[in-house]
Amino acid sequence: MRISTTSCLCYILVCLCFIQRCYGASHHNPADKVTIAKNQTKLANGETEVHHRPKRGWIWNQFFVLEEHIGPDTQYVGKLHSNSDKGDGSVRYILSGEGAGSIFIINEVTGDIHATESLDRERKAHYVLHAQAFDRNTEKPLEPKSEFIIKVQDINDNAPTFPDGPFVAAVPEMSGVGTSVYQVTATDADDPTYGNSARVVYSILQGQPYFSVDPKTGVIRTALANMDREAREHYAVVIQAKDMAGSVGGLSGSTTINITLTDVNDNPPKFPQKNYQLYVPESAQVGKPVGKIKANDEDLGVNAEIKYSIINSEGAAMFSINTDRDTREGIISLKKPLNYEKKKTYTLQIEGVNSHLEPLFSYLGPFKDTATLKITVGDVDEPPVFSMDYYIMDVYENARIGREVGAVTARDPDSKNSHVRYFIDHSEHSDKYFNIDMDSGVIKTTQSLDREDKPWHNITVIASEVDNPSLLSHVPVTVQVLDVNDNPPEINKDKEVIVCENSRPGQVIQTMTAVDKDDFANGQRFSFSLPSGIPVNPNFTLKDNEDNTASIITRRRQFSRLVQELYELPIVVWDGGEPALSGTSTLTLRVCPCQRKGRVQTCQDERGLLSSAGLSTGALIAILLCIVILLAIVVLFITLRRSKKEPLIISEEDVRENVVTYDDEGGGEEDTEAFDIITLRNPAAAEELKFRRDIRPEAAQQRGKNRGRHSPPELNQVDVQEFIKQRLVESDMDTSGPPYDSLQTYAYEGQMSPTGSISSLDSPGTHSEQDYNYLDDWGPEFQKLAELYGEDTNVAESDVAVAVTVAT
């Protein structure tokens, strides 16, 4: 059928071309031919060039060739013809351009064009070629080059396709009829501008009666109402696309759309049964799960979430229920302790409600369900129960041992009511101040209690059943030690009392307070006084301010630190307790120089200076230790140095000084280590053991021999002057002495001077009556001197002169 259709089209095209060509030849204008013949140009070489205008019969627009030609022969495309062709074979036709010589060939004599291959319009829709006609004898062009197009004519040889298939789509369940689900689009490679080869029509092959498809747009819609996901969730819909507008003979293609119904909340929760039973022992812990219950929901995700609740007051008072998000179960927990002896059963009305509701499906009914849970309480042997959660007791301090503090009580909650015994847990508290009666639970003291030492005691009492000692209960007991007035008050000695040297009579030195270890419920009340039965203190007195403070007041003026630095003042303090107690505290008052006219204190004692310097007691101790260690090292060094020297002292008779002077730098006036003063004491005794320290021992022996040859006469009881002359002779005769000049000087002051000391400090003098008030005008440097001479007007002038010198 396709071959015969193609042949008919070829014959029609050939006829049309022939009619067009004949029509063009018969309507040539003779004037045009004349114009062409006369259209000449004279060239430079004298020749004449003739310009030919293309003839209308040589202008070719386009040829047509059917695609997908099948057959052994070439397919005829068209014919080229020149008006100059007389049919004698003198005209040669030439074809060039796309596919010339390979796809398209031309008969050079007749001008017939044939296609040698089967063409595919979808690969290439047209070809551009050029045609020329030449004189076979002269090879001159009879016609200019003419361009034309060979179009490949489409046939319906491509079926519609779905490039992206298969497809996946989703639509909510319970959707109405006509709800759009998905749109498919098929493509056809045929020419959409020619015939119906690319005109596609859609139809559904599989998926009815649930879905339908629009024939023109390919939109898939629901065709059945109230499709239920819980009944069927997945659908495979097959859509066909057919060209040629769906007529017979058209080509078709198909694809599959996998449609899933998505869930909506259209199913209420349901309990599998209406009545449940649960056993819970009375020993179950509060807050712990005791059971679980579950309602089923056929929906998915958030549409299946259920919130559980206990809707009756009896169950809600004792139990609670929460939803486990993973398992969607209701977890039942205990809110209060169970007691089998009081209540043995509980009935719970449990309701399960969907958390997410859709108003669109509210007509399907209430999305909730209820069930009844009956809980049976199991009897368990329980430990004793105390009458209170904790006990607070009190007892006065210093109470006798064995004094009753209080009692605890516990009972067996079980029906058998077993006897209970009591113990004190001493593992937490090592101090055993209390014991408890095993049967009655009465707590008593075992030691004397001191509130000032420990005002509160915490103990733990244990109760156990006689029938089952392993069941224990614990209760905390707090014992408060009440206060009695058993401590006398004391003076608060936080600060040292300082008395200025320039204090005036009636001046308040310091305000004192008292402290008492006892506890007074209405506040402490103290009274102060000086001790009775002793002489009146001439220096200070005490004033009770009646506000728990007392003021120390001076009786006289101007205290002197040089005369007396410290004063002691005993003070008696009474408290307001029952009975009233008193205590005597002795205050130490330190006299200290202060600036005049009561200005800021400038003088501090040694401890104050150290404190102001920022040195703590530990730092002072460390400094003193360092000083002691350094002194010990120095003493040890000197001792070792002296032990290495030869003893020079032979006799301990009258002390004389031996001064030997060398022409070198020595250790100063205090360096007497190198000089032997024994010689001046007893020259004869030291003669045999005297050696020179500045020469070698051999030289010393040689010198001894020389000395023997020139030894002076016996020196017993010689005069010092004779001794000095002897040493001069000995030095002159000594050949082993140093090569440098040596000057030895001997001097002797004597044992005693008849003249006394020339110091003016011990010399008697007369005291002058002089006014030293002018020292106040000399500035702060002479303030101390002015205060000293302001008190004693009998100071000697010599002492004033010395003091001025020191101050300067």
Short mmCIF file of C-alpha atoms in Angstrom, two decimals, residues 71-500:
data_model
loop_
_atom_site.label_atom_id
_atom_site.label_comp_id
_atom_site.label_asym_id
_atom_site.label_seq_id
_atom_site.Cartn_x
_atom_site.Cartn_y
_atom_site.Cartn_z
CA GLY A 71 12.63 -0.80 -3.90
CA PRO A 72 15.57 -1.87 -6.05
CA ASP A 73 15.33 1.11 -8.42
CA THR A 74 16.32 4.66 -7.76
CA GLN A 75 13.59 7.11 -6.92
CA TYR A 76 12.82 9.75 -9.53
CA VAL A 77 13.05 13.25 -8.14
CA GLY A 78 12.65 15.63 -11.10
CA LYS A 79 14.07 16.88 -14.42
CA LEU A 80 16.31 19.79 -15.41
CA HIS A 81 15.73 21.27 -18.86
CA SER A 82 17.24 24.20 -20.72
CA ASN A 83 15.52 26.02 -23.59
CA SER A 84 18.75 25.59 -25.48
CA ASP A 85 18.35 21.84 -25.40
CA LYS A 86 17.13 20.73 -28.91
CA GLY A 87 17.18 17.11 -27.91
CA ASP A 88 20.30 16.35 -29.93
CA GLY A 89 22.48 15.67 -26.96
CA SER A 90 24.56 18.87 -27.27
CA VAL A 91 23.63 20.07 -23.75
CA ARG A 92 25.33 18.61 -20.69
CA TYR A 93 23.69 19.00 -17.27
CA ILE A 94 25.75 19.19 -14.05
CA LEU A 95 24.47 18.89 -10.45
CA SER A 96 26.35 20.07 -7.32
CA GLY A 97 25.59 20.71 -3.66
CA GLU A 98 24.45 18.58 -0.70
CA GLY A 99 24.35 14.91 -1.62
CA ALA A 100 25.18 15.53 -5.31
CA GLY A 101 26.83 12.51 -6.83
CA SER A 102 26.11 10.29 -3.83
CA ILE A 103 22.51 10.63 -2.77
CA PHE A 104 21.33 12.45 -5.87
CA ILE A 105 22.53 11.72 -9.42
CA ILE A 106 21.62 13.42 -12.70
CA ASN A 107 21.52 12.22 -16.25
CA GLU A 108 23.86 14.65 -18.08
CA VAL A 109 21.95 14.24 -21.34
CA THR A 110 18.33 14.24 -20.23
CA GLY A 111 18.67 16.17 -16.90
CA ASP A 112 16.71 13.59 -14.90
CA ILE A 113 17.49 13.57 -11.15
CA HIS A 114 17.19 10.37 -9.11
CA ALA A 115 17.68 9.54 -5.41
CA THR A 116 19.89 6.54 -4.90
CA GLU A 117 19.20 6.06 -1.18
CA SER A 118 16.22 5.84 1.12
CA LEU A 119 15.91 9.16 2.90
CA ASP A 120 14.71 9.88 6.44
CA ARG A 121 13.03 13.22 7.00
CA GLU A 122 13.60 13.01 10.74
CA ARG A 123 17.35 12.95 10.11
CA LYS A 124 17.46 15.62 7.35
CA ALA A 125 14.40 17.38 6.03
CA HIS A 126 15.85 19.07 2.87
CA TYR A 127 18.95 19.33 0.65
CA VAL A 128 20.30 22.43 -1.14
CA LEU A 129 21.73 21.77 -4.69
CA HIS A 130 22.91 23.79 -7.71
CA ALA A 131 22.25 23.02 -11.41
CA GLN A 132 24.17 24.15 -14.57
CA ALA A 133 23.85 23.50 -18.29
CA PHE A 134 26.94 23.54 -20.59
CA ASP A 135 27.42 23.24 -24.34
CA ARG A 136 28.93 19.80 -24.76
CA ASN A 137 31.04 20.94 -27.72
CA THR A 138 32.34 24.29 -26.44
CA GLU A 139 32.04 23.67 -22.69
CA LYS A 140 30.51 27.07 -22.39
CA PRO A 141 27.65 27.56 -19.96
CA LEU A 142 24.33 27.74 -21.63
CA GLU A 143 22.55 28.59 -18.39
CA PRO A 144 23.81 30.28 -15.24
CA LYS A 145 24.08 28.29 -11.97
CA SER A 146 20.68 27.90 -10.40
CA GLU A 147 20.00 26.92 -6.71
CA PHE A 148 17.10 24.74 -5.75
CA ILE A 149 15.95 22.62 -2.79
CA ILE A 150 14.95 19.02 -2.60
CA LYS A 151 12.55 18.51 0.30
CA VAL A 152 12.07 15.11 1.87
CA GLN A 153 8.37 14.59 2.09
CA ASP A 154 7.14 13.09 5.41
CA ILE A 155 5.27 9.87 5.77
CA ASN A 156 3.86 8.43 8.99
CA ASP A 157 6.81 6.29 9.96
CA ASN A 158 7.26 7.25 13.68
CA ALA A 159 5.04 6.14 16.53
CA PRO A 160 4.35 8.43 19.52
CA THR A 161 6.65 7.89 22.50
CA PHE A 162 6.79 8.85 26.20
CA PRO A 163 10.50 9.70 26.82
CA ASP A 164 10.23 10.02 30.62
CA GLY A 165 7.99 7.04 31.36
CA PRO A 166 7.04 5.16 33.37
CA PHE A 167 5.62 7.73 35.77
CA VAL A 168 4.75 7.85 39.47
CA ALA A 169 1.80 9.83 40.78
CA ALA A 170 -0.23 10.14 43.97
CA VAL A 171 -3.71 11.26 44.87
CA PRO A 172 -5.43 11.42 48.30
CA GLU A 173 -7.84 8.68 49.04
CA MET A 174 -11.53 9.51 49.15
CA SER A 175 -11.01 12.12 46.39
CA GLY A 176 -13.99 13.14 44.30
CA VAL A 177 -14.58 12.17 40.65
CA GLY A 178 -12.56 14.26 38.22
CA THR A 179 -9.71 15.01 40.61
CA SER A 180 -6.59 15.63 38.54
CA VAL A 181 -3.91 13.06 39.17
CA TYR A 182 -1.22 13.50 36.51
CA GLN A 183 -0.66 14.71 32.92
CA VAL A 184 1.30 12.71 30.38
CA THR A 185 2.67 14.08 27.07
CA ALA A 186 3.74 11.94 24.11
CA THR A 187 6.08 13.11 21.34
CA ASP A 188 5.92 12.15 17.61
CA ALA A 189 8.96 12.64 15.37
CA ASP A 190 6.83 13.04 12.22
CA ASP A 191 6.16 16.41 10.60
CA PRO A 192 3.37 18.13 12.52
CA THR A 193 2.75 20.56 9.63
CA TYR A 194 2.01 17.88 7.09
CA GLY A 195 -1.05 15.73 7.44
CA ASN A 196 -2.01 13.95 10.69
CA SER A 197 1.19 12.01 11.10
CA ALA A 198 2.02 13.85 14.36
CA ARG A 199 -1.51 14.44 15.67
CA VAL A 200 -1.73 12.33 18.85
CA VAL A 201 -4.83 11.12 20.69
CA TYR A 202 -4.67 9.59 24.25
CA SER A 203 -6.66 6.70 25.56
CA ILE A 204 -6.56 4.49 28.66
CA LEU A 205 -5.78 0.83 28.18
CA GLN A 206 -5.61 -0.21 31.86
CA GLY A 207 -6.91 1.41 35.06
CA GLN A 208 -10.60 1.58 34.41
CA PRO A 209 -13.01 2.21 36.03
CA TYR A 210 -10.84 4.01 38.60
CA PHE A 211 -9.18 6.56 36.32
CA SER A 212 -9.75 8.29 32.98
CA VAL A 213 -7.61 10.33 30.57
CA ASP A 214 -8.36 13.38 28.46
CA PRO A 215 -7.84 12.38 24.75
CA LYS A 216 -6.31 15.71 23.79
CA THR A 217 -4.37 16.92 26.87
CA GLY A 218 -3.37 13.60 28.43
CA VAL A 219 -4.59 14.66 31.91
CA ILE A 220 -5.40 11.65 34.09
CA ARG A 221 -8.32 12.07 36.49
CA THR A 222 -10.15 9.96 39.05
CA ALA A 223 -13.19 8.23 37.63
CA LEU A 224 -14.48 6.54 40.79
CA ALA A 225 -15.53 8.25 44.02
CA ASN A 226 -14.40 7.36 47.56
CA MET A 227 -11.49 5.15 46.68
CA ASP A 228 -10.21 3.79 50.02
CA ARG A 229 -6.51 3.41 50.62
CA GLU A 230 -7.12 0.84 53.31
CA ALA A 231 -8.91 -1.31 50.64
CA ARG A 232 -6.40 -0.76 47.82
CA GLU A 233 -3.40 1.52 47.83
CA HIS A 234 -1.59 1.11 44.48
CA TYR A 235 -2.88 1.25 40.88
CA ALA A 236 -1.04 0.71 37.59
CA VAL A 237 -2.62 2.81 34.81
CA VAL A 238 -1.58 2.23 31.14
CA ILE A 239 -2.06 5.18 28.76
CA GLN A 240 -1.86 4.87 24.92
CA ALA A 241 -0.95 7.68 22.52
CA LYS A 242 -1.94 7.14 18.82
CA ASP A 243 -1.11 9.40 15.82
CA MET A 244 -3.13 10.05 12.67
CA ALA A 245 -5.73 11.48 15.09
CA GLY A 246 -6.44 8.01 16.30
CA SER A 247 -7.67 6.75 12.94
CA VAL A 248 -7.12 3.28 11.67
CA GLY A 249 -3.60 2.78 10.43
CA GLY A 250 -2.09 5.24 12.86
CA LEU A 251 0.96 4.34 14.94
CA SER A 252 0.74 4.18 18.74
CA GLY A 253 2.87 4.05 21.90
CA SER A 254 2.00 3.47 25.54
CA THR A 255 3.35 4.12 29.06
CA THR A 256 2.53 3.14 32.65
CA ILE A 257 1.62 5.51 35.49
CA ASN A 258 1.93 4.00 38.99
CA ILE A 259 -0.65 5.82 41.09
CA THR A 260 -0.66 5.60 44.91
CA LEU A 261 -3.53 6.64 47.13
CA THR A 262 -2.18 8.77 49.99
CA ASP A 263 -3.68 8.48 53.47
CA VAL A 264 -6.21 10.78 55.04
CA ASN A 265 -7.70 10.51 58.51
CA ASP A 266 -10.85 8.67 57.58
CA ASN A 267 -10.65 5.88 60.18
CA PRO A 268 -11.21 6.33 63.94
CA PRO A 269 -9.13 4.44 66.52
CA LYS A 270 -10.52 1.16 67.76
CA PHE A 271 -9.69 -0.89 70.84
CA PRO A 272 -9.49 -4.58 69.99
CA GLN A 273 -11.72 -5.34 73.00
CA LYS A 274 -13.84 -3.35 75.36
CA ASN A 275 -12.72 -4.80 78.70
CA TYR A 276 -9.20 -5.38 80.05
CA GLN A 277 -7.78 -6.60 83.35
CA LEU A 278 -4.44 -5.77 85.01
CA TYR A 279 -2.72 -7.03 88.20
CA VAL A 280 -0.57 -4.50 90.11
CA PRO A 281 1.17 -5.31 93.43
CA GLU A 282 0.78 -2.76 96.17
CA SER A 283 4.57 -2.42 96.34
CA ALA A 284 4.66 -0.81 92.89
CA GLN A 285 6.68 2.38 92.89
CA VAL A 286 5.03 5.71 92.27
CA GLY A 287 5.82 7.14 88.84
CA LYS A 288 6.79 3.76 87.38
CA PRO A 289 4.82 2.05 84.54
CA VAL A 290 2.48 -0.72 85.71
CA GLY A 291 0.83 -1.66 82.37
CA LYS A 292 -0.05 -0.64 78.82
CA ILE A 293 -3.01 -0.63 76.43
CA LYS A 294 -3.28 -0.01 72.68
CA ALA A 295 -6.00 1.07 70.23
CA ASN A 296 -5.63 0.29 66.51
CA ASP A 297 -5.92 2.85 63.72
CA GLU A 298 -5.79 1.82 60.06
CA ASP A 299 -4.49 5.21 59.01
CA LEU A 300 -0.82 6.09 58.66
CA GLY A 301 1.56 8.69 60.07
CA VAL A 302 0.07 11.62 61.94
CA ASN A 303 -3.42 10.43 60.97
CA ALA A 304 -2.91 7.38 63.18
CA GLU A 305 -1.58 9.23 66.25
CA ILE A 306 -3.70 8.58 69.34
CA LYS A 307 -3.91 10.46 72.61
CA TYR A 308 -4.96 8.37 75.59
CA SER A 309 -6.66 9.68 78.73
CA ILE A 310 -8.40 8.37 81.84
CA ILE A 311 -11.87 9.90 81.85
CA ASN A 312 -13.21 8.69 85.22
CA SER A 313 -12.17 10.41 88.46
CA GLU A 314 -11.48 7.21 90.38
CA GLY A 315 -8.86 6.04 87.93
CA ALA A 316 -7.43 9.50 87.22
CA ALA A 317 -6.72 10.06 90.94
CA MET A 318 -4.48 7.01 91.24
CA PHE A 319 -3.14 6.40 87.74
CA SER A 320 -1.90 8.35 84.71
CA ILE A 321 -1.54 7.35 81.07
CA ASN A 322 0.83 8.62 78.39
CA THR A 323 1.31 7.75 74.72
CA ASP A 324 4.43 6.04 73.46
CA ARG A 325 5.10 7.71 70.09
CA ASP A 326 6.99 4.72 68.71
CA THR A 327 4.56 1.94 69.55
CA ARG A 328 1.42 4.16 69.88
CA GLU A 329 0.60 2.41 73.10
CA GLY A 330 -0.91 3.93 76.23
CA ILE A 331 1.58 3.55 79.14
CA ILE A 332 -0.20 3.39 82.50
CA SER A 333 1.78 4.69 85.52
CA LEU A 334 1.08 4.90 89.24
CA LYS A 335 0.43 8.35 90.72
CA LYS A 336 -0.07 7.44 94.38
CA PRO A 337 1.02 4.46 96.51
CA LEU A 338 -1.31 1.50 96.53
CA ASN A 339 -2.58 -0.04 99.73
CA TYR A 340 -4.14 -3.42 99.54
CA GLU A 341 -5.63 -3.09 102.99
CA LYS A 342 -7.54 0.07 101.99
CA LYS A 343 -8.58 -0.64 98.38
CA LYS A 344 -8.18 -3.81 96.41
CA THR A 345 -9.51 -2.87 92.93
CA TYR A 346 -9.65 0.15 90.65
CA THR A 347 -11.69 0.68 87.46
CA LEU A 348 -10.26 2.91 84.71
CA GLN A 349 -12.23 4.29 81.76
CA ILE A 350 -9.61 4.86 79.04
CA GLU A 351 -10.33 6.89 75.91
CA GLY A 352 -8.27 6.99 72.72
CA VAL A 353 -8.70 10.04 70.44
CA ASN A 354 -7.00 10.94 67.16
CA SER A 355 -4.69 13.91 67.62
CA HIS A 356 -5.12 15.28 64.06
CA LEU A 357 -8.68 15.57 62.77
CA GLU A 358 -9.81 16.58 59.25
CA PRO A 359 -13.09 18.46 59.15
CA LEU A 360 -13.69 17.21 55.59
CA PHE A 361 -14.28 13.70 56.91
CA SER A 362 -16.01 14.57 60.17
CA TYR A 363 -19.18 13.00 58.80
CA LEU A 364 -17.56 9.58 59.08
CA GLY A 365 -18.21 9.65 62.82
CA PRO A 366 -16.39 10.43 66.11
CA PHE A 367 -12.69 9.67 65.84
CA LYS A 368 -12.34 8.16 69.32
CA ASP A 369 -13.02 4.97 71.23
CA THR A 370 -13.20 3.89 74.88
CA ALA A 371 -12.29 0.77 76.85
CA THR A 372 -12.61 -0.34 80.49
CA LEU A 373 -9.53 -1.44 82.46
CA LYS A 374 -9.98 -3.19 85.81
CA ILE A 375 -6.85 -3.11 88.03
CA THR A 376 -6.49 -5.62 90.84
CA VAL A 377 -4.15 -4.63 93.72
CA GLY A 378 -1.98 -7.50 94.97
CA ASP A 379 -1.18 -7.93 98.63
CA VAL A 380 2.56 -7.64 99.49
CA ASP A 381 4.30 -7.88 102.84
CA GLU A 382 5.28 -4.24 103.39
CA PRO A 383 7.82 -2.68 105.75
CA PRO A 384 6.65 -0.70 108.78
CA VAL A 385 5.23 2.76 108.23
CA PHE A 386 6.15 5.65 110.56
CA SER A 387 3.45 7.96 111.78
CA MET A 388 5.35 10.96 110.37
CA ASP A 389 7.67 11.53 107.46
CA TYR A 390 10.22 13.17 109.78
CA TYR A 391 10.46 14.08 113.50
CA ILE A 392 11.75 17.24 115.20
CA MET A 393 12.54 17.04 118.94
CA ASP A 394 14.30 19.28 121.46
CA VAL A 395 16.19 18.94 124.73
CA TYR A 396 17.98 21.41 127.00
CA GLU A 397 21.74 21.38 127.10
CA ASN A 398 23.51 20.01 130.15
CA ALA A 399 20.54 17.71 130.72
CA ARG A 400 21.26 14.61 132.74
CA ILE A 401 22.25 11.47 130.90
CA GLY A 402 19.22 9.33 130.14
CA ARG A 403 16.89 12.31 129.73
CA GLU A 404 13.95 11.47 127.45
CA VAL A 405 14.00 13.48 124.22
CA GLY A 406 10.97 12.12 122.36
CA ALA A 407 9.48 9.02 120.77
CA VAL A 408 8.82 7.69 117.26
CA THR A 409 6.06 5.28 116.30
CA ALA A 410 5.67 2.90 113.40
CA ARG A 411 3.19 0.16 112.54
CA ASP A 412 2.88 -2.80 110.22
CA PRO A 413 0.52 -1.77 107.37
CA ASP A 414 -0.32 -5.37 106.58
CA SER A 415 -3.39 -7.11 107.95
CA LYS A 416 -1.39 -9.34 110.28
CA ASN A 417 -0.07 -6.24 112.13
CA SER A 418 3.31 -7.61 113.13
CA HIS A 419 5.21 -6.15 116.11
CA VAL A 420 7.78 -3.42 115.25
CA ARG A 421 11.26 -2.84 116.70
CA TYR A 422 13.35 0.34 116.54
CA PHE A 423 17.06 0.99 116.04
CA ILE A 424 19.28 4.04 115.51
CA ASP A 425 21.47 3.95 112.43
CA HIS A 426 24.96 4.71 113.79
CA SER A 427 26.67 4.09 110.46
CA GLU A 428 26.05 7.70 109.39
CA HIS A 429 26.93 9.34 112.74
CA SER A 430 29.84 8.03 114.79
CA ASP A 431 28.99 10.19 117.84
CA LYS A 432 26.50 8.29 119.97
CA TYR A 433 24.61 11.01 121.82
CA PHE A 434 21.29 9.13 121.85
CA ASN A 435 19.82 5.65 122.10
CA ILE A 436 16.31 4.34 121.49
CA ASP A 437 14.16 1.85 123.28
CA MET A 438 13.77 -1.15 121.01
CA ASP A 439 10.11 -1.70 121.79
CA SER A 440 8.66 1.72 122.63
CA GLY A 441 10.70 3.94 120.31
CA VAL A 442 11.59 6.41 123.09
CA ILE A 443 14.82 8.32 122.39
CA LYS A 444 17.08 9.27 125.33
CA THR A 445 20.43 11.02 125.76
CA THR A 446 23.62 9.08 126.38
CA GLN A 447 25.96 12.05 126.82
CA SER A 448 25.83 15.57 128.13
CA LEU A 449 24.90 17.97 125.34
CA ASP A 450 26.45 21.38 124.78
CA ARG A 451 24.53 23.76 122.58
CA GLU A 452 27.57 25.93 122.01
CA ASP A 453 29.43 22.89 120.69
CA LYS A 454 26.64 21.40 118.54
CA PRO A 455 23.16 22.97 118.50
CA TRP A 456 21.54 20.37 116.18
CA HIS A 457 21.78 16.59 115.98
CA ASN A 458 20.50 14.53 113.03
CA ILE A 459 19.87 10.84 113.54
CA THR A 460 18.14 8.12 111.50
CA VAL A 461 15.74 5.68 113.15
CA ILE A 462 15.15 2.26 111.58
CA ALA A 463 11.99 0.22 112.10
CA SER A 464 11.69 -3.48 111.25
CA GLU A 465 9.05 -6.16 111.66
CA VAL A 466 9.68 -8.93 114.12
CA ASP A 467 8.30 -11.53 111.71
CA ASN A 468 10.31 -10.28 108.76
CA PRO A 469 13.41 -8.34 109.88
CA SER A 470 14.55 -7.82 106.29
CA LEU A 471 11.76 -5.29 105.73
CA LEU A 472 13.13 -1.97 107.00
CA SER A 473 11.86 1.59 107.11
CA HIS A 474 13.91 4.72 107.79
CA VAL A 475 12.86 8.08 109.17
CA PRO A 476 15.01 11.16 109.89
CA VAL A 477 14.93 12.63 113.39
CA THR A 478 16.29 16.10 114.16
CA VAL A 479 17.09 17.01 117.79
CA GLN A 480 17.54 20.65 118.72
CA VAL A 481 19.64 21.44 121.78
CA LEU A 482 18.00 24.27 123.70
CA ASP A 483 20.13 26.89 125.39
CA VAL A 484 20.63 27.54 129.09
CA ASN A 485 22.65 30.40 130.52
CA ASP A 486 25.87 28.54 131.27
CA ASN A 487 28.51 30.82 129.73
CA PRO A 488 29.62 34.13 131.25
CA PRO A 489 30.00 37.11 128.93
CA GLU A 490 33.38 38.36 127.81
CA ILE A 491 34.79 41.63 126.52
CA ASN A 492 35.28 41.69 122.76
CA LYS A 493 39.02 42.09 122.26
CA ASP A 494 39.12 42.32 118.49
CA LYS A 495 41.02 45.62 118.53
CA GLU A 496 43.84 46.80 120.76
CA VAL A 497 43.07 49.79 122.94
CA ILE A 498 45.40 52.73 122.16
CA VAL A 499 45.88 55.64 124.55
CA CYS A 500 47.37 58.79 123.09
#
